[in-house]
Coordinates of C-alpha atoms in Angstrom, one line a residue:
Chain A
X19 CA 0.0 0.0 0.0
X20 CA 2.8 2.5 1.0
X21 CA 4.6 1.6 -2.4
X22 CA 1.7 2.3 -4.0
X23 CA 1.1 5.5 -2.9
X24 CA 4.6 6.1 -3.2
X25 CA 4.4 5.5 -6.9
X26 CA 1.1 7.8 -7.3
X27 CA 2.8 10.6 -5.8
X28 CA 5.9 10.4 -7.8
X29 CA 3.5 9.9 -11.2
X30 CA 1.9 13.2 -9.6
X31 CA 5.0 14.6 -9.3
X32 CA 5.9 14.2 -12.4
X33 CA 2.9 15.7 -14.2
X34 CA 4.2 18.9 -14.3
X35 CA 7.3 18.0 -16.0
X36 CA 5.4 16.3 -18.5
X37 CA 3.1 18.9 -19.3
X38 CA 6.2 21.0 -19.5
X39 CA 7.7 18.9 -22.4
X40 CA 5.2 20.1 -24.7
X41 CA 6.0 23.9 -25.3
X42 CA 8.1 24.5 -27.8
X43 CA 11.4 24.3 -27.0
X44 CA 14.3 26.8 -28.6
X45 CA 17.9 26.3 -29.0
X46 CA 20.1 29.5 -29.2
X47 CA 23.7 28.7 -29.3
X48 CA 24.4 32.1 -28.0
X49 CA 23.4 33.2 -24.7
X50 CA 22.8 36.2 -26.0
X51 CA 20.3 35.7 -28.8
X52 CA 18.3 34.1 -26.0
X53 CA 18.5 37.3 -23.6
X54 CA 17.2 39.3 -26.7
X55 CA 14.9 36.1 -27.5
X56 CA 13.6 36.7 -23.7
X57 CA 13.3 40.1 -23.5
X58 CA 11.6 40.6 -27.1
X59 CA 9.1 38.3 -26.7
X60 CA 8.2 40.1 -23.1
X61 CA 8.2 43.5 -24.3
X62 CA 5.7 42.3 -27.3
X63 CA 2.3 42.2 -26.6
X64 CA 0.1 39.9 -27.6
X65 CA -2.5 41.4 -30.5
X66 CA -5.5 38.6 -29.8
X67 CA -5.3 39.0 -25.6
X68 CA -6.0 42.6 -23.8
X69 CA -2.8 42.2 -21.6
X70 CA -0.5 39.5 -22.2
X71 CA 2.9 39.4 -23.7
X72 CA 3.6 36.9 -27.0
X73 CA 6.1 35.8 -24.0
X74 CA 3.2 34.7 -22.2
X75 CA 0.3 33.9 -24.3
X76 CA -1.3 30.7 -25.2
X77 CA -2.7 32.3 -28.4
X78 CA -2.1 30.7 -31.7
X79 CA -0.9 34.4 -33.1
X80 CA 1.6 34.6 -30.1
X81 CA 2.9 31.2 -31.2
X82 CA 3.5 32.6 -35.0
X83 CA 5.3 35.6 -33.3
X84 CA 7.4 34.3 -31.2
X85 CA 8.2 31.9 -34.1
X86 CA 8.7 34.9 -36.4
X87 CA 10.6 36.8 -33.4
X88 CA 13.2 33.8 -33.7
X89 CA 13.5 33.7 -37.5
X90 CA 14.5 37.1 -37.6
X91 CA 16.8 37.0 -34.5
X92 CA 18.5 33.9 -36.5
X93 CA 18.4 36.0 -40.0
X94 CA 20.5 38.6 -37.6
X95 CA 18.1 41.5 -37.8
X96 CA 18.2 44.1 -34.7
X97 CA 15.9 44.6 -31.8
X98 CA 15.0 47.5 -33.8
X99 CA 14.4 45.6 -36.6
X100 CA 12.0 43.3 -35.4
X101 CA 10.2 45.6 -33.3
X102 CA 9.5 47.9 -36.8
X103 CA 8.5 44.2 -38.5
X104 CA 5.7 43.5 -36.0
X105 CA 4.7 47.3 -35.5
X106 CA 4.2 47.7 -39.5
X107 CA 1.6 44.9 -39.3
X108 CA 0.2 44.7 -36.4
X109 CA 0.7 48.7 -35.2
X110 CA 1.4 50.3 -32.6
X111 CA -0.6 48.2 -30.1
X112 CA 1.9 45.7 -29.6
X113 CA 4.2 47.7 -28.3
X114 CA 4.3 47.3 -24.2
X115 CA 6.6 50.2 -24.4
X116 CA 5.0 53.3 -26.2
X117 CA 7.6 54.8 -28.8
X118 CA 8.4 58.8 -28.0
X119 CA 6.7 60.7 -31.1
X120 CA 4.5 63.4 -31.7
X121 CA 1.4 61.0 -30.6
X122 CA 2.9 60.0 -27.4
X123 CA 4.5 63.0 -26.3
X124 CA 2.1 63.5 -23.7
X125 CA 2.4 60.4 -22.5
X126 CA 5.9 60.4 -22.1
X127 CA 6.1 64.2 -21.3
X128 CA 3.1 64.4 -18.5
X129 CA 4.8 62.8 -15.5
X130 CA 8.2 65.1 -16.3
X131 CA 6.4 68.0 -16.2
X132 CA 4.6 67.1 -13.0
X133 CA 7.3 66.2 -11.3
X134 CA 8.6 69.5 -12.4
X135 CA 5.4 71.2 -11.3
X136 CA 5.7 69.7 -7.8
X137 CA 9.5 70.7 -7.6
X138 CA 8.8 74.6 -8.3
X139 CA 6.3 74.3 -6.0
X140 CA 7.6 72.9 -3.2
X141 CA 10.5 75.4 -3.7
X142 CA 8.1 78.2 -3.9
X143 CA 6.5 77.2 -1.0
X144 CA 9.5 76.9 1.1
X145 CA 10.5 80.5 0.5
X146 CA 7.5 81.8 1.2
X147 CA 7.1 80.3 4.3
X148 CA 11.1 81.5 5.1
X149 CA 10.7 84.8 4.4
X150 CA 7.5 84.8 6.8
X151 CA 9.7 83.8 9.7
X152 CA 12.3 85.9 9.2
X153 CA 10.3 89.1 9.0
X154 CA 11.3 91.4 11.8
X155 CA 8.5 92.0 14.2
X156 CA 7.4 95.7 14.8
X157 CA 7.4 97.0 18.3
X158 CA 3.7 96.3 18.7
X159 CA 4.3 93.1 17.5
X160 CA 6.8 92.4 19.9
X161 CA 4.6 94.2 22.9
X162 CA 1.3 92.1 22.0
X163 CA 3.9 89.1 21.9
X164 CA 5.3 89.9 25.3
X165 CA 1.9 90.3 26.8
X166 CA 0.9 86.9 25.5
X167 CA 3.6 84.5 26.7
X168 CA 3.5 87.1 30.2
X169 CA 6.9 88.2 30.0
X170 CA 6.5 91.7 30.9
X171 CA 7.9 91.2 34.4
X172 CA 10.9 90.4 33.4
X173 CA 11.6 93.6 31.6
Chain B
X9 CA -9.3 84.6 -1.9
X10 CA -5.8 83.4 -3.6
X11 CA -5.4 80.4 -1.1
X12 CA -9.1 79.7 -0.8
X13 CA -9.1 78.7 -4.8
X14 CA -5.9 77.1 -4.0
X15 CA -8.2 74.9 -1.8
X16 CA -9.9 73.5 -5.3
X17 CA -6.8 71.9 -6.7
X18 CA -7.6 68.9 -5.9
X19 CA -10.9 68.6 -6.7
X20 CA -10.6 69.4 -10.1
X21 CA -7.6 67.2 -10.1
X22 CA -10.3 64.8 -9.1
X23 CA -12.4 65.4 -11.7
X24 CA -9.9 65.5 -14.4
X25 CA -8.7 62.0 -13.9
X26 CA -12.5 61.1 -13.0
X27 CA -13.4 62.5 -16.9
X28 CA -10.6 60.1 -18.3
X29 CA -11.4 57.2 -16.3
X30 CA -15.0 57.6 -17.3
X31 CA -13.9 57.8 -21.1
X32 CA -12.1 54.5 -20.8
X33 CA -15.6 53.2 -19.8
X34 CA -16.9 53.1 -22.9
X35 CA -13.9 52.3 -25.5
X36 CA -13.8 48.8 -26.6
X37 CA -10.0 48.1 -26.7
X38 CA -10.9 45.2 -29.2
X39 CA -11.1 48.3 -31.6
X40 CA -8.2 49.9 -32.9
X41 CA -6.8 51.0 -35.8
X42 CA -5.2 49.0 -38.6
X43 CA -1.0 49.5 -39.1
X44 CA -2.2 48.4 -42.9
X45 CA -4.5 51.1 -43.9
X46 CA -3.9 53.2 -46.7
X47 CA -0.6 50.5 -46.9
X48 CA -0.4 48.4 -50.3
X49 CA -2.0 45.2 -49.9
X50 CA 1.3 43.1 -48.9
X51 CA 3.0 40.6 -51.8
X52 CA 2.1 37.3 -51.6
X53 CA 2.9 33.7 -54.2
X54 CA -0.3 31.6 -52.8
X55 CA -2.3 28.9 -54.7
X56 CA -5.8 28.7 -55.7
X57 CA -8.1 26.9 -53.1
X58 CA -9.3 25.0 -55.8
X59 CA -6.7 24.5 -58.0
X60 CA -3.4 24.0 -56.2
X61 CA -1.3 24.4 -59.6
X62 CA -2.5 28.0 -59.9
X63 CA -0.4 30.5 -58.0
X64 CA -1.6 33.9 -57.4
X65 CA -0.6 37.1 -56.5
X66 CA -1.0 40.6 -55.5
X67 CA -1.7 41.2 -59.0
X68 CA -4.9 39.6 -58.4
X69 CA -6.2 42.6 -56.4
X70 CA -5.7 45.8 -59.5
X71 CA -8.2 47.4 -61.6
X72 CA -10.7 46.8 -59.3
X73 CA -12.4 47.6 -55.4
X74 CA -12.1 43.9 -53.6
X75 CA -12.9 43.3 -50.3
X76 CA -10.7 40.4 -49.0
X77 CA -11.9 38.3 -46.6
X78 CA -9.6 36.0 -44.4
X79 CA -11.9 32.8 -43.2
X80 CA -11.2 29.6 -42.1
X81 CA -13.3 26.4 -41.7
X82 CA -12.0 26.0 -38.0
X83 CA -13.4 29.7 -37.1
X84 CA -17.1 29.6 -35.8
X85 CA -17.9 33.2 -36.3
X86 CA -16.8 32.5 -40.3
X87 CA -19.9 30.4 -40.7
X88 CA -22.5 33.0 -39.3
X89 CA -20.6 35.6 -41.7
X90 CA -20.8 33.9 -44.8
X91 CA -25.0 34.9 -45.7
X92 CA -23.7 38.6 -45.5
X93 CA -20.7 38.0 -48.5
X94 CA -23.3 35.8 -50.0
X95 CA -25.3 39.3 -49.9
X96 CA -22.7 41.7 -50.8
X97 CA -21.7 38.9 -54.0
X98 CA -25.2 39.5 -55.1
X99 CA -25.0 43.2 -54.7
X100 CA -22.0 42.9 -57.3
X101 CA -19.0 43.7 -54.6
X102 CA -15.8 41.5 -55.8
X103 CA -15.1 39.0 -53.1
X104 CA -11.7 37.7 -52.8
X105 CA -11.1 34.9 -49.9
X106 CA -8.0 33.9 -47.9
X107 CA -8.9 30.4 -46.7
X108 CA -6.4 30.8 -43.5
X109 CA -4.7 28.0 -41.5
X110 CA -6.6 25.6 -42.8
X111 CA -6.5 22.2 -44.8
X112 CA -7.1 22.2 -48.5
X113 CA -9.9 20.0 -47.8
X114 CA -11.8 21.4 -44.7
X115 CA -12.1 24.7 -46.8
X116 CA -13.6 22.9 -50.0
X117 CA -16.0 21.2 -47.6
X118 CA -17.3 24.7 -45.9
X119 CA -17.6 26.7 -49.0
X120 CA -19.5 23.5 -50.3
X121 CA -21.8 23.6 -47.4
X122 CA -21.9 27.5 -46.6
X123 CA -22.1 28.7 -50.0
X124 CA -19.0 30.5 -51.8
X125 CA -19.5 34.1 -52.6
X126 CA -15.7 34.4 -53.6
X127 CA -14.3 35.0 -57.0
X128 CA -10.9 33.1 -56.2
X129 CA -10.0 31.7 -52.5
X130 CA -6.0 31.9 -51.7
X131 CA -4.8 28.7 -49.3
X132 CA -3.0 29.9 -46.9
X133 CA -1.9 26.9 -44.5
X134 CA 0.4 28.2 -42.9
X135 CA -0.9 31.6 -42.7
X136 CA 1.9 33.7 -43.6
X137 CA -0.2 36.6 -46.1
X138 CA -2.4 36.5 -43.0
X139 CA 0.6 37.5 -41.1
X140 CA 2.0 40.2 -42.9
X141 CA -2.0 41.7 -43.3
X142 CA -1.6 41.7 -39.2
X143 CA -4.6 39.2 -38.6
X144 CA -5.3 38.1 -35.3
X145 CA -7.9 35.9 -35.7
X146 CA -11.2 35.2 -38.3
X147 CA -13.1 36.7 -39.9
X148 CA -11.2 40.0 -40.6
X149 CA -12.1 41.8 -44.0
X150 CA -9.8 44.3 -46.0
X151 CA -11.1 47.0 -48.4
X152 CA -8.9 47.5 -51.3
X153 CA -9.3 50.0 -54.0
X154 CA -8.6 49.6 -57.5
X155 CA -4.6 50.4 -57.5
X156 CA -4.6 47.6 -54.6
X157 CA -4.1 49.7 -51.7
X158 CA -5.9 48.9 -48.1
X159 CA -8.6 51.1 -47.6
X160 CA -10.5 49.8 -44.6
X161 CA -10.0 47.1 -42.2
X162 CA -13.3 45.0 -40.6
X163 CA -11.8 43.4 -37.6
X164 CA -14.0 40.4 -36.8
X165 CA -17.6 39.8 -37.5
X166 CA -19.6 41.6 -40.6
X167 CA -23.3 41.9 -39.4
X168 CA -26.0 42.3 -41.5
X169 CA -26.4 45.7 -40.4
X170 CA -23.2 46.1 -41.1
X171 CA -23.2 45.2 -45.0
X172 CA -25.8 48.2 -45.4
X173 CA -24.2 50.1 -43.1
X174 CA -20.7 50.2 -43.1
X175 CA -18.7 48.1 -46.4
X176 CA -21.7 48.9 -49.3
X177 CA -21.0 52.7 -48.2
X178 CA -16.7 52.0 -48.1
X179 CA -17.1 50.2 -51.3
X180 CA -19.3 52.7 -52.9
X181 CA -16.6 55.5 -51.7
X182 CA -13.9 54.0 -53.1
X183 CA -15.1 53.2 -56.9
X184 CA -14.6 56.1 -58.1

């Protein structure tokens, strides 16, 4: 009985591997082809899912992208390259990371100039306030002052 | 005053981002525009459905407006289409089809069974023209005009409303 369920758990176990075997499998002979093989099919999003990358997706479109990403990766085309490639058919949308042109400038330009923004203001701020405590008081000031914290006696 | 409209910054900070948050409500990010308009329909070397000893090409698509439709027996949708090309045959618009990652076989069976409003079907097994025409899935329909330039792109499903609707009108534009 033990053995047996000894047996069924490793068969479990093994499930996983097995299920494993059946994506495709890739051989780069350079390391490198497969850090750009990695990191392209990551930063490519899938065209069929709302927000997967081809990296990711079970789709049958990611699987001829990722195919395609690897044919031109062997044909030695740049990152560039490739990126242009699926962009010129499938547009813009497949980009996870937005190109800076005149459409996107916003995009890309917003959070600078906020951060901007929030810099002059916290600078303008700080003045402000600095300048307020600094100002001399005026002799009535200084009286009403006195009278407040009861430090006349002292005079 | 100055500081008390100071006070509002936020709010209408709120609302801003509350206005574009809202917008987002309502688009339909299965909707976006084609890389291919107003592109050349892409080369392709692709053999008749029917006749696998006839090769085809890009040539196939001058002199006059086309609409290409990419189908496939395997694609549900494809079937429910198929009365609306039948319609838009009979209204004398020039169908092309693109049987796509399908088996020579399969796609002679549907068109026997669903009707075949297409002037010449390219097989495309392996689904390489529907690649480079950026298709994601079927059906997905391409207008293109006389000089065989893409001129509208129908991603997914044409209704019936739509043939009146949307592709008689983009046909009709582009024939002159």
């Amino acid at each position: 009985m033990a053995r047996l369920i000894r047996v069924l758990l490793m068969l479990a176990l093994l499930g996983p591997a097995l299920a494993q075997a059946a994506i495709e499998v890739r051989d780069f002979d350079d390391p490198v082809m497969r850090e750009r093989f990695a990191s392209l099919t990551a930063t490519l999003r899938c065209p069929k899912c709302q927000n997967q990358s081809i990296g990711d997706s079970d789709s049958p479109i990611a699987g001829d992208m990722r195919q395609r990403v690897y044919q031109l990766l062997e044909d030695g085309r740049s990152d560039k390259e490739i990126l242009d490639f699926m962009v010129r058919r499938f547009g813009d949308y497949v980009l996870y990371n937005p190109r800076l042109e005149g459409r996107t400038l916003l995009l890309w330009g917003l959070p600078a100039a906020l951060l901007l923004g929030g810099a002059l203001l916290v600078v303008l701020v700080v003045r402000a306030r600095r300048r307020a405590s600094s100002r001399r008081l005026s002799a009535d000031e200084r009286a009403r002052l006195d009278a407040l914290i009861g430090r006349e006696e002292q005079r | 005053m100055k500081r008390r409209l100071l006070l509002l910054l936020p709010l209408v900070g709120f609302l801003v981002l509350g206005g574009f948050l809202y917008q987002g409500l309502s688009i339909n990010p299965a909707e976006r525009d084609s890389a291919l308009v107003a592109k050349p329909f892409p080369a392709f070397a692709l053999s008749a459905l029917d006749d696998p000893g006839r090769t085809l090409d890009a040539s196939l698509l001058q002199g006059e407006v086309t609409l290409v439709n990419v189908w496939g027996e395997w694609c549900p949708t494809c079937k429910q289409e198929m009365p609306q090309l039948l319609e838009l045959a009979d209204r004398g618009v020039r169908l092309v089809g693109v049987d796509y990652k399908d088996s020579r076989e399969k796609g002679r069976q549907f068109l026997a069974e669903f009707g075949n409003p297409f002037e010449v079907n390219l097989f495309d097994p392996e689904g390489s023209l529907g690649f480079d025409l950026g298709v994601y899935g079927a059906p997905e329909s391409f207008l293109v005009d006389a000089d065989g330039v893409i001129r509208y792109h129908h991603t997914g499903y044409i209704s019936p409303e739509d043939v009146t609707e949307v592709i008689l009108p983009e046909v009709e534009k582009w024939r002159d």
